[in-house]
CSV table of C-alpha atoms and ligand atoms in Angstrom, one decimal:
chain,number,residue,atom,x,y,z
A,1,ARG,CA,0.0,0.0,0.0
A,2,VAL,CA,1.1,3.5,-0.8
A,3,VAL,CA,0.1,6.8,0.8
A,4,ALA,CA,0.9,10.1,-1.0
A,5,VAL,CA,1.5,13.3,0.9
A,6,ILE,CA,1.7,16.7,-0.8
A,7,MET,CA,3.1,19.6,1.3
A,8,VAL,CA,1.1,22.7,0.4
A,9,GLY,CA,2.6,25.2,2.9
A,10,GLY,CA,0.5,28.1,4.0
A,11,PRO,CA,-0.4,31.8,3.6
A,12,THR,CA,3.0,33.0,5.0
A,13,LYS,CA,4.7,31.0,2.3
A,14,GLY,CA,4.1,31.8,-1.4
A,15,THR,CA,4.4,35.5,-0.8
A,16,ARG,CA,6.4,35.9,-4.1
A,17,PHE,CA,3.3,34.7,-5.8
A,18,ARG,CA,1.4,37.9,-5.0
A,19,PRO,CA,-0.9,39.4,-6.2
A,20,LEU,CA,-2.3,36.1,-7.5
A,21,SER,CA,-2.1,34.4,-4.0
A,22,LEU,CA,-4.1,37.2,-2.5
A,23,ASN,CA,-7.3,35.6,-3.8
A,24,VAL,CA,-6.7,31.9,-3.8
A,25,PRO,CA,-4.2,29.7,-2.0
A,26,LYS,CA,-1.2,29.3,-4.3
A,27,PRO,CA,-1.7,25.5,-4.6
A,28,LEU,CA,-5.1,26.1,-6.1
A,29,PHE,CA,-3.9,28.6,-8.7
A,30,PRO,CA,-4.7,27.1,-12.1
A,31,LEU,CA,-1.9,25.9,-14.5
A,32,ALA,CA,-3.2,24.6,-17.8
A,33,GLY,CA,-6.7,25.0,-16.5
A,34,GLN,CA,-6.3,22.8,-13.4
A,35,PRO,CA,-5.2,23.7,-9.9
A,36,MET,CA,-1.4,23.5,-9.4
A,37,VAL,CA,-1.9,20.7,-6.8
A,38,GLN,CA,-4.0,18.7,-9.1
A,39,HIS,CA,-1.1,17.9,-11.4
A,40,PRO,CA,0.8,16.0,-8.7
A,41,ILE,CA,-2.5,14.4,-7.5
A,42,LEU,CA,-3.1,13.1,-11.0
A,43,ALA,CA,0.5,11.8,-11.1
A,44,CYS,CA,-0.1,9.9,-7.8
A,45,ARG,CA,-3.3,8.3,-9.1
A,46,ILE,CA,-1.3,6.0,-11.4
A,47,ILE,CA,0.8,4.6,-8.6
A,48,PRO,CA,-0.1,0.9,-8.0
A,49,ASN,CA,-1.9,0.3,-4.7
A,50,LEU,CA,-2.3,4.0,-3.8
A,51,VAL,CA,-4.9,4.2,-1.0
A,52,GLN,CA,-4.9,7.9,0.1
A,53,VAL,CA,-3.6,11.3,-0.8
A,54,TYR,CA,-3.1,13.8,2.0
A,55,LEU,CA,-2.5,17.5,1.5
A,56,ILE,CA,-0.7,19.0,4.6
A,57,GLY,CA,-0.6,22.7,5.1
A,58,PHE,CA,-1.4,25.6,7.4
A,59,TYR,CA,-4.1,27.3,5.3
A,60,GLU,CA,-7.6,27.5,6.9
A,61,GLU,CA,-9.5,24.3,6.5
A,62,ARG,CA,-12.3,26.0,4.6
A,63,GLU,CA,-9.9,27.1,1.8
A,64,PHE,CA,-9.4,23.5,0.8
A,65,ALA,CA,-12.7,21.9,1.8
A,66,LEU,CA,-14.5,22.3,-1.5
A,67,TYR,CA,-11.6,21.3,-3.6
A,68,VAL,CA,-10.7,18.1,-1.7
A,69,SER,CA,-14.3,16.9,-1.7
A,70,ALA,CA,-14.7,17.7,-5.5
A,71,ILE,CA,-11.4,16.0,-6.5
A,72,SER,CA,-12.0,12.9,-4.3
A,73,ASN,CA,-15.4,12.4,-6.1
A,74,GLU,CA,-14.0,13.1,-9.5
A,75,LEU,CA,-10.9,10.9,-9.3
A,76,ARG,CA,-12.4,8.3,-6.9
A,77,ILE,CA,-9.4,8.3,-4.6
A,78,PRO,CA,-9.7,9.8,-1.1
A,79,VAL,CA,-8.0,13.2,-1.0
A,80,ARG,CA,-7.9,14.8,2.4
A,81,TYR,CA,-6.6,18.1,3.7
A,82,LEU,CA,-4.8,18.1,7.1
A,83,ARG,CA,-4.3,21.4,8.8
A,84,GLU,CA,-1.2,22.2,10.9
A,85,ASP,CA,-1.9,24.8,13.6
A,86,LYS,CA,1.4,26.5,12.8
A,87,PRO,CA,4.3,25.7,10.4
A,88,HIS,CA,6.4,22.7,11.5
A,89,GLY,CA,8.8,22.6,8.5
A,90,SER,CA,8.6,20.2,5.6
A,91,ALA,CA,9.5,17.1,7.8
A,92,GLY,CA,7.9,18.3,11.0
A,93,GLY,CA,4.6,18.8,9.1
A,94,LEU,CA,4.8,15.2,7.9
A,95,TYR,CA,5.5,13.9,11.4
A,96,ASN,CA,2.7,15.9,12.9
A,97,PHE,CA,0.2,13.6,11.0
A,98,LYS,CA,2.1,10.4,11.4
A,99,ASP,CA,-0.9,8.6,13.0
A,100,TYR,CA,-3.2,9.5,10.0
A,101,ILE,CA,-0.5,8.5,7.5
A,102,MET,CA,0.2,5.2,9.2
A,103,GLU,CA,-3.5,4.3,9.6
A,104,ASP,CA,-3.4,2.5,6.2
A,105,ASP,CA,-0.2,0.7,7.2
A,106,PRO,CA,1.6,1.8,4.0
A,107,SER,CA,4.8,0.2,2.8
A,108,HIS,CA,5.8,3.4,1.1
A,109,ILE,CA,5.1,7.1,1.4
A,110,VAL,CA,5.3,9.4,-1.6
A,111,LEU,CA,6.1,12.9,-0.5
A,112,LEU,CA,5.8,15.8,-2.9
A,113,ASN,CA,6.4,19.6,-2.7
A,114,CYS,CA,3.3,21.3,-4.1
A,115,ASP,CA,5.2,24.1,-5.8
A,116,VAL,CA,7.0,22.0,-8.5
A,117,CYS,CA,6.0,21.4,-12.0
A,118,SER,CA,7.1,18.0,-13.3
A,119,SER,CA,6.0,14.9,-15.2
A,120,PHE,CA,6.4,13.2,-11.8
A,121,PRO,CA,7.7,9.8,-12.9
A,122,LEU,CA,6.4,8.2,-9.7
A,123,PRO,CA,5.8,4.5,-10.7
A,124,ASP,CA,9.3,4.3,-12.1
A,125,MET,CA,10.7,6.0,-9.1
A,126,LEU,CA,9.0,3.6,-6.8
A,127,GLU,CA,10.4,0.6,-8.7
A,128,ALA,CA,13.9,2.1,-8.5
A,129,HIS,CA,13.4,2.8,-4.8
A,130,LYS,CA,12.5,-0.9,-4.2
A,131,ARG,CA,15.6,-2.0,-6.1
A,132,TYR,CA,17.9,0.3,-4.0
A,133,GLY,CA,16.4,-0.9,-0.7
A,134,GLY,CA,17.0,2.3,1.2
A,135,LEU,CA,15.0,4.6,3.5
A,136,GLY,CA,14.3,7.1,0.7
A,137,THR,CA,14.8,8.0,-2.9
A,138,LEU,CA,14.9,11.6,-4.2
A,139,LEU,CA,14.0,12.8,-7.7
A,140,VAL,CA,16.9,14.8,-9.1
A,141,ILE,CA,17.6,16.8,-12.2
A,142,LYS,CA,20.6,18.4,-13.8
A,143,VAL,CA,20.3,22.2,-14.1
A,144,SER,CA,22.6,25.0,-15.2
A,145,ALA,CA,25.5,25.5,-12.8
A,146,GLU,CA,24.4,29.2,-12.3
A,147,SER,CA,20.9,28.3,-11.1
A,148,ALA,CA,21.8,25.3,-8.9
A,149,ASN,CA,22.3,27.4,-5.8
A,150,GLN,CA,18.5,28.1,-5.5
A,151,PHE,CA,18.0,24.5,-4.7
A,152,GLY,CA,19.4,21.6,-2.7
A,153,GLU,CA,22.6,20.6,-4.5
A,154,LEU,CA,23.7,16.9,-4.3
A,155,VAL,CA,26.3,14.4,-5.3
A,156,ALA,CA,25.3,10.8,-6.1
A,157,ASP,CA,27.3,7.7,-6.8
A,158,PRO,CA,27.1,7.3,-10.6
A,159,VAL,CA,26.9,3.5,-10.3
A,160,THR,CA,24.8,2.8,-7.3
A,161,ASN,CA,22.9,6.1,-7.3
A,162,GLU,CA,23.5,6.4,-3.6
A,163,LEU,CA,23.2,10.0,-2.3
A,164,LEU,CA,26.7,10.8,-1.1
A,165,HIS,CA,26.5,14.5,-0.2
A,166,TYR,CA,23.7,17.0,0.1
A,167,THR,CA,23.8,20.8,0.8
A,168,GLU,CA,20.7,23.0,0.8
A,169,LYS,CA,21.1,26.2,-1.3
A,170,PRO,CA,24.9,26.4,-0.8
A,171,GLU,CA,26.9,29.6,-1.2
A,172,THR,CA,29.6,27.9,-3.2
A,173,PHE,CA,29.0,25.5,-6.0
A,174,VAL,CA,28.7,21.9,-5.1
A,175,SER,CA,26.9,20.2,-8.0
A,176,ASP,CA,24.6,20.9,-10.9
A,177,ARG,CA,22.4,18.0,-9.8
A,178,ILE,CA,19.5,19.3,-7.6
A,179,ASN,CA,16.7,18.0,-5.3
A,180,CYS,CA,13.4,18.2,-7.2
A,181,GLY,CA,11.2,18.1,-4.0
A,182,VAL,CA,9.8,14.7,-4.9
A,183,TYR,CA,10.5,11.7,-2.7
A,184,ILE,CA,9.6,8.1,-1.9
A,185,PHE,CA,10.2,7.0,1.7
A,186,THR,CA,9.6,3.9,3.8
A,187,PRO,CA,7.8,4.5,7.1
A,188,GLU,CA,11.2,4.6,8.8
A,189,ILE,CA,11.3,8.3,7.8
A,190,PHE,CA,9.3,8.9,11.0
A,191,THR,CA,12.1,7.3,13.1
A,192,ALA,CA,14.6,9.6,11.4
A,193,ILE,CA,12.5,12.7,12.1
A,194,GLN,CA,11.9,11.5,15.7
A,195,GLY,CA,15.7,11.3,16.0
A,196,VAL,CA,16.0,15.0,15.2
A,197,PHE,CA,13.4,15.9,17.8
A,198,THR,CA,15.3,13.9,20.5
A,199,GLN,CA,18.6,15.5,19.5
A,200,ARG,CA,17.0,19.0,19.7
A,201,LYS,CA,15.6,18.3,23.1
A,202,ASP,CA,18.9,17.0,24.4
A,203,THR,CA,20.7,20.1,23.1
A,204,ALA,CA,18.1,22.4,24.6
A,205,ASN,CA,18.4,20.7,28.0
A,206,MET,CA,22.2,21.0,27.9
A,207,ARG,CA,22.0,24.7,27.1
A,208,ARG,CA,19.5,25.2,29.9
A,209,MET,CA,22.2,24.0,32.3
A,210,ASN,CA,24.6,26.6,30.9
A,211,SER,CA,22.5,29.8,31.2
A,212,PHE,CA,25.0,32.1,29.4
A,213,GLU,CA,25.0,29.8,26.3
A,214,ALA,CA,21.2,29.5,26.6
A,215,LEU,CA,20.9,33.3,26.4
A,216,GLN,CA,23.2,33.4,23.4
A,217,SER,CA,21.5,30.7,21.4
A,218,ALA,CA,17.9,31.4,22.4
A,219,THR,CA,17.3,33.6,19.3
A,220,LYS,CA,19.2,31.3,16.9
A,221,ALA,CA,17.6,27.9,17.8
A,222,LEU,CA,14.7,26.5,15.8
A,223,PRO,CA,11.7,25.3,17.8
A,224,VAL,CA,12.1,21.7,18.9
A,225,ASP,CA,9.2,20.6,16.7
A,226,TYR,CA,10.3,22.4,13.5
A,227,VAL,CA,12.2,20.0,11.3
A,228,ARG,CA,13.3,20.7,7.7
A,229,LEU,CA,13.5,17.7,5.4
A,230,ASP,CA,16.5,19.0,3.5
A,231,GLN,CA,18.8,20.4,6.2
A,232,ASP,CA,17.8,18.2,9.1
A,233,ILE,CA,17.2,14.9,7.4
A,234,LEU,CA,18.8,14.7,3.9
A,235,SER,CA,22.1,16.3,4.7
A,236,PRO,CA,22.9,14.1,7.8
A,237,LEU,CA,21.7,10.9,6.2
A,238,ALA,CA,23.7,11.4,2.9
A,239,GLY,CA,26.6,8.9,2.5
A,240,LYS,CA,25.1,6.4,5.0
A,241,LYS,CA,23.6,4.0,2.4
A,242,GLN,CA,20.1,5.1,3.3
A,243,LEU,CA,19.2,7.6,0.6
A,244,TYR,CA,19.3,7.1,-3.2
A,245,THR,CA,18.6,9.3,-6.2
A,246,TYR,CA,16.5,8.9,-9.4
A,247,GLU,CA,17.4,11.3,-12.2
A,248,THR,CA,14.7,12.6,-14.5
A,249,LEU,CA,15.5,13.8,-18.0
A,250,ASP,CA,11.9,15.1,-18.4
A,251,PHE,CA,10.7,18.6,-17.6
A,252,TRP,CA,10.9,20.1,-14.1
A,253,GLU,CA,10.4,23.7,-12.7
A,254,GLN,CA,10.0,25.2,-9.3
A,255,ILE,CA,6.9,27.5,-9.2
A,256,LYS,CA,7.8,30.4,-6.9
A,257,THR,CA,6.7,33.4,-9.0
A,258,PRO,CA,3.7,34.2,-11.3
A,259,GLY,CA,6.0,34.6,-14.2
A,260,ILE,CA,7.2,31.0,-14.0
A,261,SER,CA,3.6,29.8,-13.8
A,262,LEU,CA,3.1,30.8,-17.4
A,263,LYS,CA,6.0,28.5,-18.4
A,264,CYS,CA,4.6,25.7,-16.2
A,265,SER,CA,1.2,26.1,-17.8
A,266,ALA,CA,2.9,25.7,-21.2
A,267,LEU,CA,4.7,22.5,-20.0
A,268,TYR,CA,1.5,20.9,-18.7
A,269,LEU,CA,-0.5,21.9,-21.8
A,270,ALA,CA,2.2,20.2,-23.9
A,271,GLN,CA,1.9,17.1,-21.6
A,272,TYR,CA,-1.9,17.0,-22.3
A,273,ARG,CA,-1.0,16.0,-25.9
A,274,TYR,CA,0.0,12.6,-24.5
A,275,THR,CA,-2.0,12.3,-21.2
A,276,SER,CA,-5.3,14.1,-21.8
A,277,PRO,CA,-5.8,15.3,-25.4
A,278,HIS,CA,-9.5,15.8,-24.7
A,279,LEU,CA,-8.5,18.9,-22.6
A,280,LEU,CA,-6.9,20.6,-25.6
A,281,ALA,CA,-9.0,22.9,-27.7
A,282,SER,CA,-9.1,21.7,-31.3
A,283,GLY,CA,-10.6,24.7,-33.2
A,284,ASP,CA,-12.5,22.3,-35.4
A,285,GLY,CA,-15.7,23.5,-36.9
A,286,THR,CA,-16.7,26.8,-38.5
A,287,LYS,CA,-18.2,28.1,-35.3
A,288,SER,CA,-15.1,27.9,-33.2
A,289,ALA,CA,-12.2,30.3,-32.8
A,290,THR,CA,-8.9,29.8,-34.6
A,291,ILE,CA,-6.6,27.8,-32.3
A,292,ILE,CA,-2.8,27.7,-32.6
A,293,GLY,CA,-0.8,25.2,-30.6
A,294,ASP,CA,-1.7,24.1,-27.1
A,295,VAL,CA,-4.8,25.8,-25.7
A,296,PHE,CA,-7.2,24.9,-22.9
A,297,ILE,CA,-10.7,26.5,-22.9
A,298,HIS,CA,-13.1,25.7,-20.0
A,299,PRO,CA,-16.4,24.4,-21.4
A,300,SER,CA,-18.3,27.3,-19.7
A,301,ALA,CA,-16.1,30.0,-21.4
A,302,LYS,CA,-17.5,31.8,-24.4
A,303,VAL,CA,-15.0,32.5,-27.2
A,304,HIS,CA,-16.1,34.4,-30.3
A,305,PRO,CA,-15.4,32.5,-33.6
A,306,THR,CA,-13.3,35.4,-35.0
A,307,ALA,CA,-10.9,35.3,-32.0
A,308,LYS,CA,-7.4,33.8,-32.5
A,309,ILE,CA,-6.0,31.9,-29.5
A,310,GLY,CA,-2.6,30.3,-28.8
A,311,PRO,CA,-0.1,29.0,-28.4
A,312,ASN,CA,0.0,28.4,-24.6
A,313,VAL,CA,-3.3,29.9,-23.5
A,314,SER,CA,-5.6,28.7,-20.8
A,315,ILE,CA,-9.0,30.2,-20.4
A,316,SER,CA,-10.9,29.5,-17.1
A,317,ALA,CA,-14.6,29.2,-16.3
A,318,ASN,CA,-17.1,31.8,-17.6
A,319,ALA,CA,-14.6,33.9,-19.3
A,320,ARG,CA,-15.9,35.9,-22.3
A,321,ILE,CA,-13.6,36.5,-25.3
A,322,GLY,CA,-14.9,38.9,-27.8
A,323,ALA,CA,-14.7,39.3,-31.6
A,324,GLY,CA,-11.2,39.7,-33.1
A,325,VAL,CA,-9.4,39.2,-29.8
A,326,ARG,CA,-5.9,37.8,-30.0
A,327,LEU,CA,-4.5,35.8,-27.1
A,328,ILE,CA,-0.9,34.5,-26.9
A,329,SER,CA,0.9,32.8,-24.0
A,330,CYS,CA,-1.5,33.8,-21.2
A,331,ILE,CA,-3.7,32.6,-18.3
A,332,ILE,CA,-7.2,34.1,-18.4
A,333,LEU,CA,-8.9,33.4,-15.0
A,334,ASP,CA,-12.6,32.9,-14.1
A,335,ASP,CA,-15.2,35.5,-15.1
A,336,VAL,CA,-12.8,37.7,-17.2
A,337,GLU,CA,-14.2,39.7,-20.1
A,338,ILE,CA,-12.0,40.6,-23.0
A,339,LYS,CA,-13.7,42.9,-25.4
A,340,GLU,CA,-13.5,43.2,-29.2
A,341,ASN,CA,-10.0,43.4,-30.8
A,342,ALA,CA,-8.1,43.5,-27.6
A,343,VAL,CA,-4.7,41.7,-27.5
A,344,VAL,CA,-3.2,39.9,-24.5
A,345,ILE,CA,0.3,38.5,-24.7
A,346,HIS,CA,2.5,36.8,-22.0
A,347,SER,CA,0.2,38.0,-19.2
A,348,ILE,CA,-2.0,36.7,-16.5
A,349,VAL,CA,-5.5,38.3,-16.2
A,350,GLY,CA,-7.0,38.0,-12.8
A,351,TRP,CA,-10.5,36.8,-11.8
A,352,LYS,CA,-13.4,39.1,-12.9
A,353,SER,CA,-11.1,41.6,-14.7
A,354,SER,CA,-12.1,43.3,-17.9
A,355,ILE,CA,-10.1,44.4,-20.9
A,356,GLY,CA,-11.6,47.1,-23.1
A,357,LYS,CA,-11.9,47.2,-26.9
A,358,TRP,CA,-8.6,47.6,-28.9
A,359,SER,CA,-6.6,47.5,-25.6
A,360,ARG,CA,-3.3,45.6,-25.3
A,361,VAL,CA,-2.1,43.9,-22.2
A,362,GLN,CA,1.4,42.4,-22.7
A,363,ALA,CA,5.0,41.9,-21.8
A,364,SER,CA,7.5,43.7,-23.9
A,365,PHE,CA,7.3,41.7,-27.1
A,366,ILE,CA,10.8,40.6,-27.9
A,367,LEU,CA,11.4,39.6,-24.3
A,368,PHE,CA,8.3,37.6,-24.3
A,369,LEU,CA,9.5,35.6,-27.3
A,370,LEU,CA,12.9,34.9,-25.7
A,371,ALA,CA,11.3,34.1,-22.3
A,372,PHE,CA,8.7,31.8,-23.7
A,373,TYR,CA,10.6,29.8,-26.3
A,374,TRP,CA,14.1,29.6,-25.0
A,375,SER,CA,14.4,31.1,-21.5
A,376,LEU,CA,17.5,32.8,-22.9
A,377,PRO,CA,19.4,35.5,-21.1
A,378,PHE,CA,17.9,38.2,-23.3
A,379,GLN,CA,20.5,40.9,-22.8
A,380,GLU,CA,23.0,38.8,-24.8
A,381,TYR,CA,20.9,38.4,-27.9
A,382,LYS,CA,19.6,40.3,-30.8
A,383,LEU,CA,16.5,39.0,-32.6
A,384,THR,CA,16.0,39.3,-36.4
A,385,PHE,CA,13.1,38.0,-38.4
A,386,HIS,CA,13.1,36.2,-41.6
A,387,ASN,CA,10.3,35.3,-44.1
A,388,CYS,CA,7.5,36.9,-42.1
A,389,SER,CA,6.1,40.3,-42.2
A,390,THR,CA,4.9,40.7,-38.6
A,391,LEU,CA,5.7,39.2,-35.3
A,392,PHE,CA,2.2,37.6,-35.3
A,393,ASP,CA,3.0,35.8,-38.5
A,394,ALA,CA,6.3,34.7,-37.1
A,395,ILE,CA,4.8,33.2,-33.9
A,396,GLU,CA,2.4,31.2,-36.0
A,397,LEU,CA,5.0,29.6,-38.3
A,398,SER,CA,5.8,26.2,-36.9
A,399,GLU,CA,9.4,26.4,-38.0
A,400,PHE,CA,10.7,29.2,-35.8
A,401,PRO,CA,12.1,31.7,-38.3
A,402,TYR,CA,14.3,33.8,-36.0
A,403,LYS,CA,18.0,34.2,-36.0
A,404,PHE,CA,19.9,35.1,-32.9
A,405,GLU,CA,23.2,36.9,-32.9
A,406,HIS,CA,25.3,37.6,-29.9
A,407,ALA,CA,24.8,41.2,-28.7
A,408,SER,CA,28.4,42.0,-29.0
A,409,GLN,CA,28.1,41.4,-32.8
A,410,ALA,CA,24.7,43.0,-33.1
A,411,GLU,CA,23.3,46.4,-33.1
A,412,GLY,CA,20.4,47.5,-30.9
A,413,ASP,CA,19.8,47.6,-27.2
A,414,TYR,CA,17.5,45.1,-25.6
A,415,ASN,CA,18.3,46.1,-22.1
A,416,ALA,CA,14.8,46.1,-20.7
A,417,LYS,CA,13.6,43.9,-17.9
A,418,LEU,CA,12.4,40.4,-18.6
A,419,GLY,CA,8.7,40.9,-18.4
A,420,ILE,CA,5.2,39.7,-17.9
A,421,THR,CA,2.0,41.7,-17.1
A,422,ILE,CA,-0.2,40.5,-14.3
A,423,LEU,CA,-3.6,42.0,-13.5
A,424,GLY,CA,-4.9,41.1,-10.0
A,425,GLU,CA,-8.6,40.4,-9.3
A,426,ALA,CA,-11.3,42.8,-10.8
A,427,VAL,CA,-8.9,45.1,-12.7
A,428,ALA,CA,-10.6,47.1,-15.4
A,429,VAL,CA,-8.5,48.1,-18.4
A,430,GLU,CA,-10.5,50.7,-20.3
A,431,ASP,CA,-10.8,50.8,-24.2
A,432,GLU,CA,-7.6,51.5,-26.2
A,433,VAL,CA,-5.3,51.4,-23.1
A,434,VAL,CA,-1.9,49.7,-23.4
A,435,VAL,CA,-0.4,48.0,-20.4
A,436,VAL,CA,3.2,46.7,-20.9
A,437,ASN,CA,5.4,44.8,-18.4
A,438,SER,CA,3.4,45.8,-15.4
A,439,ILE,CA,1.8,44.4,-12.2
A,440,VAL,CA,-1.6,45.8,-11.3
A,441,LEU,CA,-3.0,45.1,-7.8
A,442,PRO,CA,-6.7,44.1,-7.4
A,443,HIS,CA,-9.6,46.4,-8.1
A,444,LYS,CA,-7.8,49.1,-10.1
A,445,THR,CA,-9.3,50.9,-13.1
A,446,LEU,CA,-6.7,51.8,-15.8
A,447,SER,CA,-7.8,54.6,-18.1
A,448,VAL,CA,-4.4,55.6,-19.3
A,449,SER,CA,-1.5,53.4,-20.6
A,450,PHE,CA,1.3,52.1,-18.4
A,451,GLN,CA,4.7,50.5,-19.0
A,452,ASP,CA,7.2,48.9,-16.5
A,453,GLU,CA,5.1,49.9,-13.4
A,454,ILE,CA,3.7,48.3,-10.3
A,455,ILE,CA,0.3,49.9,-9.9
A,456,LEU,CA,-0.7,49.7,-6.2
B,501,GDD,N1,2.6,21.8,5.6
B,501,GDD,C1,3.8,22.5,5.5
B,501,GDD,N2,4.3,23.0,6.7
B,501,GDD,N3,4.4,22.6,4.3
B,501,GDD,C2,5.6,23.3,4.4
B,501,GDD,C3,6.2,23.8,5.5
B,501,GDD,C4,5.5,23.7,6.7
B,501,GDD,O1,5.9,24.1,7.8
B,501,GDD,N4,7.3,24.4,5.2
B,501,GDD,C5,7.5,24.2,3.8
B,501,GDD,N5,6.4,23.5,3.3
B,501,GDD,C6,6.2,23.1,2.0
B,501,GDD,C7,6.2,24.2,0.9
B,501,GDD,O2,4.9,24.7,0.6
B,501,GDD,C8,6.8,23.5,-0.3
B,501,GDD,O3,5.8,22.8,-1.0
B,501,GDD,C9,7.8,22.5,0.4
B,501,GDD,O4,7.2,22.3,1.7
B,501,GDD,C10,9.2,22.9,0.4
B,501,GDD,O5,9.3,24.2,0.9
B,501,GDD,P1,10.6,24.9,1.6
B,501,GDD,O6,10.9,24.1,2.8
B,501,GDD,O7,10.3,26.3,1.8
B,501,GDD,O8,11.7,24.7,0.6
B,501,GDD,P2,12.0,25.3,-0.9
B,501,GDD,O9,10.8,25.2,-1.7
B,501,GDD,O10,12.7,26.6,-0.8
B,501,GDD,O11,13.1,24.3,-1.4
B,501,GDD,C11,12.8,22.9,-1.3
B,501,GDD,O12,12.3,22.4,-2.6
B,501,GDD,C12,13.2,22.5,-3.7
B,501,GDD,C13,12.6,21.9,-4.9
B,501,GDD,O13,11.5,22.7,-5.3
B,501,GDD,C14,14.1,22.2,-1.0
B,501,GDD,O14,13.8,20.8,-0.6
B,501,GDD,C15,15.1,22.2,-2.1
B,501,GDD,O15,16.2,21.4,-1.8
B,501,GDD,C16,14.5,21.8,-3.4
B,501,GDD,O16,15.5,21.9,-4.4
């Protein structure tokens, strides 16, 4: 039997996700038309002998109640939200609900961070874990050496895959292999966490005996019941033949900011081609809009047949998309209205917002292309176009007709910030207004154009 646990954190986490996390807990923000947490839940569903999925967090119970009952019914697997009274850390939170998790007497526990976007190769990982025979197996991926320090960096034995060394977000480079926040454990993980509690209590008692040292360390010490999976468990157990790694060559991203959620939405939409093609809009029939690439349209959304949508667009419930509207690389949330001939590019449009006729909401255009297709360091490149008269034409050609030259050999200055535009809830963009590279907080009305601004 297998129990899956997804750590969803709480309102004091996910602050970099504002303004979008002001309305909805970050784990329920839609990527490719489905709540962020639903992608790992769907991945768990195909694990043989899965009996239960728990979401553990410190959000209010009511924020998850509707979601967990709906998804349990829909998928026919029990999904339950367990609320911590306060943050206990990624391992402390797990330990807090040991009795629930062990109720089903699982042989394995699949533990997932909620804020990662991945193909979650869980059945293969579970098989590998059984072969290794250790306490735990971590999903790892190779990233660029420059970005590795945002994650847990690790070294594994190339033959046995044993985890030899682990450092969380190190200041000096250790390795370009990183921890993906996806784990398989045996129930012995609880003994390992209990060991950290005991050690903490012993240290606290010893300090109490030495009052000067107690005074010095009181502010530094973590609460006894706060245990971090990475620093407190993975680091000390590395090199002890207890932890192993499973490397993925598929996609993986960490979802900390709204900007990255657009990229993750694109990755999940592309995955639907293989896993759930029925979720992708086809654009067949004379009455439907023109669809380009991967697009999700909620069945309750109304899209005018003269609109042109895609690639990488997801349109949520009850949105209304008017005549002649052009949408490229964007997330349109529930109850949004986009009026005639408006254009939205590389942007997220918040719940109940409206965009007026002939308005444009977009990132700066060239940066959008670089960000979306290649994630390139844009300052270093110059973009030139071939065989197409406009950028729109260019985007729609399947062969990507751009040529990059290194900036040192090229003219022109592309020194703007890498951008995205985000409209919070109930923002009204009036007719013929242009909003470029800006973040707009909820309930604002924009009657003039803005560029590179945060509108509070
Ligand atoms: N329930 C609960 N309670 N969840 C928590 C708590 C807590 O007290 N603290 C963190 N989490 C959840 C977060 O919501 C997230 O899903 C996960 O646990 C890890 O969060 P952090 O501990 O803040 O770590 P991180 O996201 O900065 O980095 C971790 O994940 C990376 C992969 O995304 C580390 O494990 C890195 O090594 C790893 O590369």
